PDB file of C-alpha atoms in Angstrom:
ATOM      1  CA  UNK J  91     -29.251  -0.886  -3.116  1.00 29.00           C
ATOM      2  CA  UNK J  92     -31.946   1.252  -4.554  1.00 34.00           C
ATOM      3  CA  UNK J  93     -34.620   2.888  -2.905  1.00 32.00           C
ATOM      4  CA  UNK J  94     -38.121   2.845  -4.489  1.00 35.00           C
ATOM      5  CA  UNK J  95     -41.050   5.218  -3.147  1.00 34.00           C
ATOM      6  CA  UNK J  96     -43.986   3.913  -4.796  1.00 35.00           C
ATOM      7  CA  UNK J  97     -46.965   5.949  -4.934  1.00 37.00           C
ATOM      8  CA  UNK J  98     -49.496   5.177  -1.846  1.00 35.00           C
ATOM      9  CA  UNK J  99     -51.517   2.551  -2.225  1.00 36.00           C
ATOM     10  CA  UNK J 100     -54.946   1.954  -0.575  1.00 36.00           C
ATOM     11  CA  UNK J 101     -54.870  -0.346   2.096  1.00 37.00           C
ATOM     12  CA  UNK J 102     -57.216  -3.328   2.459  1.00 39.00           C
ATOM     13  CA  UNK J 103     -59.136  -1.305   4.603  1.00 42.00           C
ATOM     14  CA  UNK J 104     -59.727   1.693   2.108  1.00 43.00           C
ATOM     15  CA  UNK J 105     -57.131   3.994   3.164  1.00 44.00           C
ATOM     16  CA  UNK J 106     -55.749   5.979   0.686  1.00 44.00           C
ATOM     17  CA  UNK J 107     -53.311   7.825   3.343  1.00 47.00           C
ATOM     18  CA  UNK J 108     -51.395   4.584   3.385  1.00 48.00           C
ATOM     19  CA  UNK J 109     -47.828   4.400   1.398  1.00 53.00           C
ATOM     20  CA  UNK J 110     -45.507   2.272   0.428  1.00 60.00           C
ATOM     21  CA  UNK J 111     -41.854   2.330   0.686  1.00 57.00           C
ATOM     22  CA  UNK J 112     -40.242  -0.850  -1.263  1.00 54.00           C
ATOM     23  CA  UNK J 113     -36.342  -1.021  -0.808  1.00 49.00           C
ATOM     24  CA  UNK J 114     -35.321  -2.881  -4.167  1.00 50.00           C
ATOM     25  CA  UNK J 115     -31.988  -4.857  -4.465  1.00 55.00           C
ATOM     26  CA  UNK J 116     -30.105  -3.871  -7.534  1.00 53.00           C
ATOM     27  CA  UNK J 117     -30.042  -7.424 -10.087  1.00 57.00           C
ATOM     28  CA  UNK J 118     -27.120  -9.353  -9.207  1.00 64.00           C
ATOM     29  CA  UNK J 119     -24.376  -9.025 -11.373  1.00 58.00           C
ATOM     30  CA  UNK J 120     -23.236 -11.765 -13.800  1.00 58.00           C
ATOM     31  CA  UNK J 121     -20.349 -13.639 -13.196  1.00 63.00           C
ATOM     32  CA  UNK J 122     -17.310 -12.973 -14.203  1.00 60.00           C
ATOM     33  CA  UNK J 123     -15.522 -15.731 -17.092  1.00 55.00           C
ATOM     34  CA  UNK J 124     -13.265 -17.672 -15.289  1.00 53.00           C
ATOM     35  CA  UNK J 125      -9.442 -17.939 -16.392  1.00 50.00           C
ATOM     36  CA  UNK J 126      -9.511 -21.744 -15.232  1.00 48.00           C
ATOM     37  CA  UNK J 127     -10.844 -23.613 -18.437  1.00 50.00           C
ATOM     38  CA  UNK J 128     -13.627 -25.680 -17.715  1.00 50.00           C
ATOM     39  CA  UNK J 129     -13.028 -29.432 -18.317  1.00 47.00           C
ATOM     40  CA  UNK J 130     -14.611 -31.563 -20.710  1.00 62.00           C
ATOM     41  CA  UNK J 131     -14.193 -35.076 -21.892  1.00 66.00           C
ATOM     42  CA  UNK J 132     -12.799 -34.959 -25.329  1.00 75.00           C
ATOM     43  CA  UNK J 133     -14.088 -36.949 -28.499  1.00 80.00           C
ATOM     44  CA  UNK J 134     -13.965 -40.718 -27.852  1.00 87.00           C
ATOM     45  CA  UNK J 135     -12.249 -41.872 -30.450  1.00 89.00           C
ATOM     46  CA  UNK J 136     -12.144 -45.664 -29.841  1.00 91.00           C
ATOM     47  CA  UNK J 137     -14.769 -46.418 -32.440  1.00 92.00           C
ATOM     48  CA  UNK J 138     -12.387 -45.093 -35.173  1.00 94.00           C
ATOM     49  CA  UNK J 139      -9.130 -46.270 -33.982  1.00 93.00           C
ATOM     50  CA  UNK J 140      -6.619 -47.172 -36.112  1.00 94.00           C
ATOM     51  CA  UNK J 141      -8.727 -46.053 -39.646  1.00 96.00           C
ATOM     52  CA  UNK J 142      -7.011 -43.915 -42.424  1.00 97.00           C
ATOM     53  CA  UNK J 143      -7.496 -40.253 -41.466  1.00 97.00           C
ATOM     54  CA  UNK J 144      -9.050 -39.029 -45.347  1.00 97.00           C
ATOM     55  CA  UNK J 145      -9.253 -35.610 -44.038  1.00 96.00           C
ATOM     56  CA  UNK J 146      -8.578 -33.097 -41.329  1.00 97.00           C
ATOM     57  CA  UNK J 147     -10.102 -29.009 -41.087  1.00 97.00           C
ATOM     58  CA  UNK J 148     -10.010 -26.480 -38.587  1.00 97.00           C
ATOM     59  CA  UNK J 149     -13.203 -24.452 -38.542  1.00 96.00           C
ATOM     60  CA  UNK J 150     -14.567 -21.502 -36.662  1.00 93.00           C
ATOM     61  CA  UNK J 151     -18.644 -21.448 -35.557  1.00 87.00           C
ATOM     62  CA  UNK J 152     -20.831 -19.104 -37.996  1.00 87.00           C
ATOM     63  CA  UNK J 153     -21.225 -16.749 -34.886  1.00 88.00           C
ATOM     64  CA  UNK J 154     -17.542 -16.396 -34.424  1.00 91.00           C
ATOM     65  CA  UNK J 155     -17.183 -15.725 -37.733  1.00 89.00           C
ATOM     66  CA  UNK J 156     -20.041 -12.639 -37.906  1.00 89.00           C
ATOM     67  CA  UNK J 157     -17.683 -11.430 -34.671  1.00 88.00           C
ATOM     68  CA  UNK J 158     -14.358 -11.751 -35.878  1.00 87.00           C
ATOM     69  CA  UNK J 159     -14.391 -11.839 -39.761  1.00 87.00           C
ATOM     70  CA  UNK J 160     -11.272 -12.594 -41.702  1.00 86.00           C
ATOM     71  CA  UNK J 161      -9.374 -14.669 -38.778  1.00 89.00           C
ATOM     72  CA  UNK J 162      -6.808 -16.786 -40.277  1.00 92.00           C
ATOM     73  CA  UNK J 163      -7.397 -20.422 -39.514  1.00 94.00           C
ATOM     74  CA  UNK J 164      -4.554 -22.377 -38.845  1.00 94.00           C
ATOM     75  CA  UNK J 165      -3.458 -25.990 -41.339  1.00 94.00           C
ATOM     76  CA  UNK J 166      -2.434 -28.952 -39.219  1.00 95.00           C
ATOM     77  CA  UNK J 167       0.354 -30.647 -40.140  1.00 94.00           C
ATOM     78  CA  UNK J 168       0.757 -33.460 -36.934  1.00 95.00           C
ATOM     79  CA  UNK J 169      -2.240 -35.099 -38.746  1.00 96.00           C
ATOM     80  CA  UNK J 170      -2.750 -35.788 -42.546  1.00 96.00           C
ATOM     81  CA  UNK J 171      -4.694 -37.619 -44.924  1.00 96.00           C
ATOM     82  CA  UNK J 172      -3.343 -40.875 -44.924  1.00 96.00           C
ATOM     83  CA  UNK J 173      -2.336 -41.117 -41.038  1.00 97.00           C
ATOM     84  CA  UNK J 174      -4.050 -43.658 -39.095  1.00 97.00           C
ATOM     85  CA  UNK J 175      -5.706 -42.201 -36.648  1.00 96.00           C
ATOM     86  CA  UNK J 176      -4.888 -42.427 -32.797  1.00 95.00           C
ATOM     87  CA  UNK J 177      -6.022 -40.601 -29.939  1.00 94.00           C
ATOM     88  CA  UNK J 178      -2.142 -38.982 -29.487  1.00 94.00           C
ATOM     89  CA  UNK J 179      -2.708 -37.283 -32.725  1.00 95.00           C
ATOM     90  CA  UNK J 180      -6.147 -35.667 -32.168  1.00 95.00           C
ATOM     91  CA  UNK J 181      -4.733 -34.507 -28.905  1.00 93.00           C
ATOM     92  CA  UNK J 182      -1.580 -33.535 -30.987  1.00 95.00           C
ATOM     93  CA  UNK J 183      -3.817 -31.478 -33.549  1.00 95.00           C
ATOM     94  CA  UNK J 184      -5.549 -29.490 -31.507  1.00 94.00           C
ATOM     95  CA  UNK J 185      -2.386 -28.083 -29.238  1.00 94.00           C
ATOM     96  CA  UNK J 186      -0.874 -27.844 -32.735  1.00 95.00           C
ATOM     97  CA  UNK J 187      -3.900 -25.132 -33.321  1.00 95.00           C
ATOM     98  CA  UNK J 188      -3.676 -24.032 -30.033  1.00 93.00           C
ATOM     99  CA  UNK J 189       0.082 -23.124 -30.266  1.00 93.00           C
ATOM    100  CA  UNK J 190      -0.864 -20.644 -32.612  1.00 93.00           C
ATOM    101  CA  UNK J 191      -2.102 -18.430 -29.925  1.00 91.00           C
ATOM    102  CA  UNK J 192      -5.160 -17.313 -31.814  1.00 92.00           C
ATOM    103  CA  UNK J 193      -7.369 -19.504 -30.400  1.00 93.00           C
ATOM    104  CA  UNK J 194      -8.930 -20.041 -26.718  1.00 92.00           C
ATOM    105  CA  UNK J 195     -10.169 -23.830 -26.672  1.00 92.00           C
ATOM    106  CA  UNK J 196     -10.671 -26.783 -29.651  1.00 93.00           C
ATOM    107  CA  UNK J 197     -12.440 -29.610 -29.613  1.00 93.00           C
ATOM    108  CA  UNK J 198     -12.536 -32.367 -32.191  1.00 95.00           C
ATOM    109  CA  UNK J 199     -15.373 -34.259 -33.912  1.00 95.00           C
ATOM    110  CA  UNK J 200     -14.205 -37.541 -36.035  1.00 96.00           C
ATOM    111  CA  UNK J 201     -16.901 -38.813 -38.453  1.00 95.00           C
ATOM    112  CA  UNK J 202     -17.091 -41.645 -40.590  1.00 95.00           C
ATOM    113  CA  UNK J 203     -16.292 -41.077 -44.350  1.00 93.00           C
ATOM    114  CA  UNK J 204     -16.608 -44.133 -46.710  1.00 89.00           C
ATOM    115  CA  UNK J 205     -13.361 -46.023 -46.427  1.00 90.00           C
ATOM    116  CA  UNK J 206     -11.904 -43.643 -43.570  1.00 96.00           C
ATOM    117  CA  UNK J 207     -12.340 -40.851 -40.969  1.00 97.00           C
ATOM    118  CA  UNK J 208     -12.470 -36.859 -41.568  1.00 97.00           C
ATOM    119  CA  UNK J 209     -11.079 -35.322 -38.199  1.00 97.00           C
ATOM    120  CA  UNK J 210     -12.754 -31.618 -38.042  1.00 96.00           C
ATOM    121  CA  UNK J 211     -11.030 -29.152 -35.275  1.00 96.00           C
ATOM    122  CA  UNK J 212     -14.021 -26.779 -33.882  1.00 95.00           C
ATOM    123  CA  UNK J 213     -12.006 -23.623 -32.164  1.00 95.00           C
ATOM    124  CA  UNK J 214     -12.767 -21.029 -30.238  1.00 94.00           C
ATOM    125  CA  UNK J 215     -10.804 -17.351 -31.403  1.00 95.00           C
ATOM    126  CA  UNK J 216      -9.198 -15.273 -29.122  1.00 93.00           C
ATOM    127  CA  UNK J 217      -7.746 -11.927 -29.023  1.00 91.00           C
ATOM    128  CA  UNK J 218      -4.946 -10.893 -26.560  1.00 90.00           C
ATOM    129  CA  UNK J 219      -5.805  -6.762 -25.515  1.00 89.00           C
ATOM    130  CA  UNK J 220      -3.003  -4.297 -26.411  1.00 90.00           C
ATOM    131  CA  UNK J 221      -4.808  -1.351 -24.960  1.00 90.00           C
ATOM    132  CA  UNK J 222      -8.125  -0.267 -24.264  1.00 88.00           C
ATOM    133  CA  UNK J 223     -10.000   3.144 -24.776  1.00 87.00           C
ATOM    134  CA  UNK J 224     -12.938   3.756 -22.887  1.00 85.00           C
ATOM    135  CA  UNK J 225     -15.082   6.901 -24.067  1.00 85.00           C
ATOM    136  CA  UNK J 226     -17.743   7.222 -20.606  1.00 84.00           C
ATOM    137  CA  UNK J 227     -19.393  10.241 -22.631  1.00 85.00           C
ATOM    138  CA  UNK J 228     -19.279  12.093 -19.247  1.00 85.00           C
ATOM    139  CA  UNK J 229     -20.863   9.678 -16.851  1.00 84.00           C
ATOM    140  CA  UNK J 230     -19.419   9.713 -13.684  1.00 87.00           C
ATOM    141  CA  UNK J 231     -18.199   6.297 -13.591  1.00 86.00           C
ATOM    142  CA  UNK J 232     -14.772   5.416 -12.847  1.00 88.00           C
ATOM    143  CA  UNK J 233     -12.904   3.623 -15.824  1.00 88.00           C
ATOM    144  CA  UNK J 234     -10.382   1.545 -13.690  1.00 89.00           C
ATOM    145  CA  UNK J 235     -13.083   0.320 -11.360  1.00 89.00           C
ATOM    146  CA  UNK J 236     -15.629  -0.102 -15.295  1.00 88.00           C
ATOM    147  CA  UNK J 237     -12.565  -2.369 -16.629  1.00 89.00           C
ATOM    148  CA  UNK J 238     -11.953  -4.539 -13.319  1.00 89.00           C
ATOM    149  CA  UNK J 239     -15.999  -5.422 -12.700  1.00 87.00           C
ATOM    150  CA  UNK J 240     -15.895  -6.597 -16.291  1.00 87.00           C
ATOM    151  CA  UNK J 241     -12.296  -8.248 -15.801  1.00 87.00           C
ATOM    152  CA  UNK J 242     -10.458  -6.323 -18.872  1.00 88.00           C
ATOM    153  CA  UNK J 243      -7.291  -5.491 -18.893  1.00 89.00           C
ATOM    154  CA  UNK J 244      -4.340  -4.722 -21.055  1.00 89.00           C
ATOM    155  CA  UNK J 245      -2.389  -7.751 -21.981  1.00 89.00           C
ATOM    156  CA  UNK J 246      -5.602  -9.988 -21.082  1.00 89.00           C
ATOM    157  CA  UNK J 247      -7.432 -11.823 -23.260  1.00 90.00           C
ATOM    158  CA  UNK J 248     -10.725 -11.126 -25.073  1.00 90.00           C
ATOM    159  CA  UNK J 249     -12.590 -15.041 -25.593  1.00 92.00           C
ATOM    160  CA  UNK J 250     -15.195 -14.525 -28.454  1.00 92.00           C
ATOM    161  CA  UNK J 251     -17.451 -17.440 -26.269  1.00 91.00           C
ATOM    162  CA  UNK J 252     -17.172 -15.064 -23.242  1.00 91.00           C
ATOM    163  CA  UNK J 253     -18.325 -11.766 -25.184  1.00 90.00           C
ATOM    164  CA  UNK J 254     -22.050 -11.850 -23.966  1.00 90.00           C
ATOM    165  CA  UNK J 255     -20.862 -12.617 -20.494  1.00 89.00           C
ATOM    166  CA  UNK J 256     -19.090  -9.101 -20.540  1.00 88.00           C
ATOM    167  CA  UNK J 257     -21.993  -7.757 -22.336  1.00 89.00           C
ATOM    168  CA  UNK J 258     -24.320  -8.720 -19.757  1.00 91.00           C
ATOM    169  CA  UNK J 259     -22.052  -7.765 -17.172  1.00 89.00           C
ATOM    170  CA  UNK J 260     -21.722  -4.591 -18.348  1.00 88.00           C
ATOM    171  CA  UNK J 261     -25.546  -3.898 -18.725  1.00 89.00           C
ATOM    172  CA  UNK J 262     -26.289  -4.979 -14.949  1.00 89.00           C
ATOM    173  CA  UNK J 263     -23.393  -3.035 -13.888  1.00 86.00           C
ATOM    174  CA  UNK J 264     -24.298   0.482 -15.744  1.00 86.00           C
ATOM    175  CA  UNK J 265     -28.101  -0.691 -14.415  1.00 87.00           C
ATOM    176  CA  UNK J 266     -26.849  -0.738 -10.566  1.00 85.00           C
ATOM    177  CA  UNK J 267     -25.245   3.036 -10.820  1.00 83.00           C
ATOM    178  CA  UNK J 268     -28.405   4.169 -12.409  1.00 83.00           C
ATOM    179  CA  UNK J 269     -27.661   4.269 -16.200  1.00 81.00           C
TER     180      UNK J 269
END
C-alpha cells in the first residue's frame, strides 16, 4: 500500500495543529486475459438454411488493422459461391481460418444478398512471441516478475483484442511501484 501524509487540516473545531494521515490502497490491478476462450453462441443460421452461398470473405476490424498492418488474410475453400449453406460449413469455415494459426477467435455474420447469402468471417489476429526484450531504462523493477504480472512469455501468444488489457495492466502495475 501507499502511505499518504496530507498536509494538516483544521479540525471542525478550528485547530490547525490537527493532521491527517490517509493510508491509500494502490488501484487494483486489471485482470489478467484469460487463456480459456469465453463462449458465445454463434450466428443462427436457421433463417438462411439451405440458400446458395453467393459469397464468402474473411475480414479483420479497422482497429486490428491500424495494429497489425499487412496481415495476410486467409481464402476459404470448405465454403464457396455456389454451396448451399449449412450450419457444418460455417462451423467448417471458420476452423478452416483458424487452422491457419494467425488468428485467435472468428465469428460469422450471414446476410441476405438478392437471390442468396454472403457468409463474412470477422477474426481476431494473433501473434505467437518468439522472444521478448524489455529495455526498464534503469528502473528498479524486476523483468521476470514485469513479464509474469502482465502474463507474457516466450512462446505465448499476443491477442490483438487483449492489447489494452496488458496496456492497462501495465500502467496500474508501474503506478503501484511508484512510476
Amino acid at each position: 500500500f501507499l502511505l499518504t501524509l496530507l498536509p494538516g487540516r483544521a479540525a471542525e473545531a478550528g485547530d490547525a495543529r490537527t493532521g491527517d494521515v490517509t493510508v491509500l490502497s494502490a488501484p487494483p490491478l486489471p485482470p489478467a486475459g484469460s487463456s480459456v476462450p469465453a463462449l458465445r453462441s454463434g450466428v443462427d443460421v436457421t433463417p438462411f438454411l439451405n440458400q446458395v452461398v453467393l459469397g464468402v470473405e474473411v475480414v479483420l476490424d479497422p482497429e486490428y488493422q491500424r495494429l497489425w498492418p499487412g496481415l495476410q488474410l486467409p481464402a476459404v475453400g470448405v465454403l464457396r459461391p455456389g454451396d448451399f449453406l449449412t450450419a457444418q460449413a460455417v462451423r467448417e469455415a471458420m476452423q478452416e481460418v483458424l487452422a491457419t494459426g494467425s488468428f485467435a477467435d472468428a465469428r460469422a455474420e450471414i446476410g441476405q444478398d438478392g437471390g442468396g447469402v454472403r457468409v463474412t468471417i470477422h477474426v481476431t489476429p494473433r501473434k505467437v512471441i518468439d522472444a521478448i526484450r524489455l529495455d526498464l531504462q534503469g528502473a528498479p523493477l524486476d523483468s521476470d516478475e514485469l513479464l509474469r504480472d502482465l502474463d507474457l512469455a516466450p512462446d505465448g501468444e499476443l491477442v490483438a483484442s487483449e492489447i489494452a488489457g496488458h496496456r492497462a495492466r501495465l500502467e496500474a502495475i508501474l503506478q503501484r511501484r511508484g512510476f
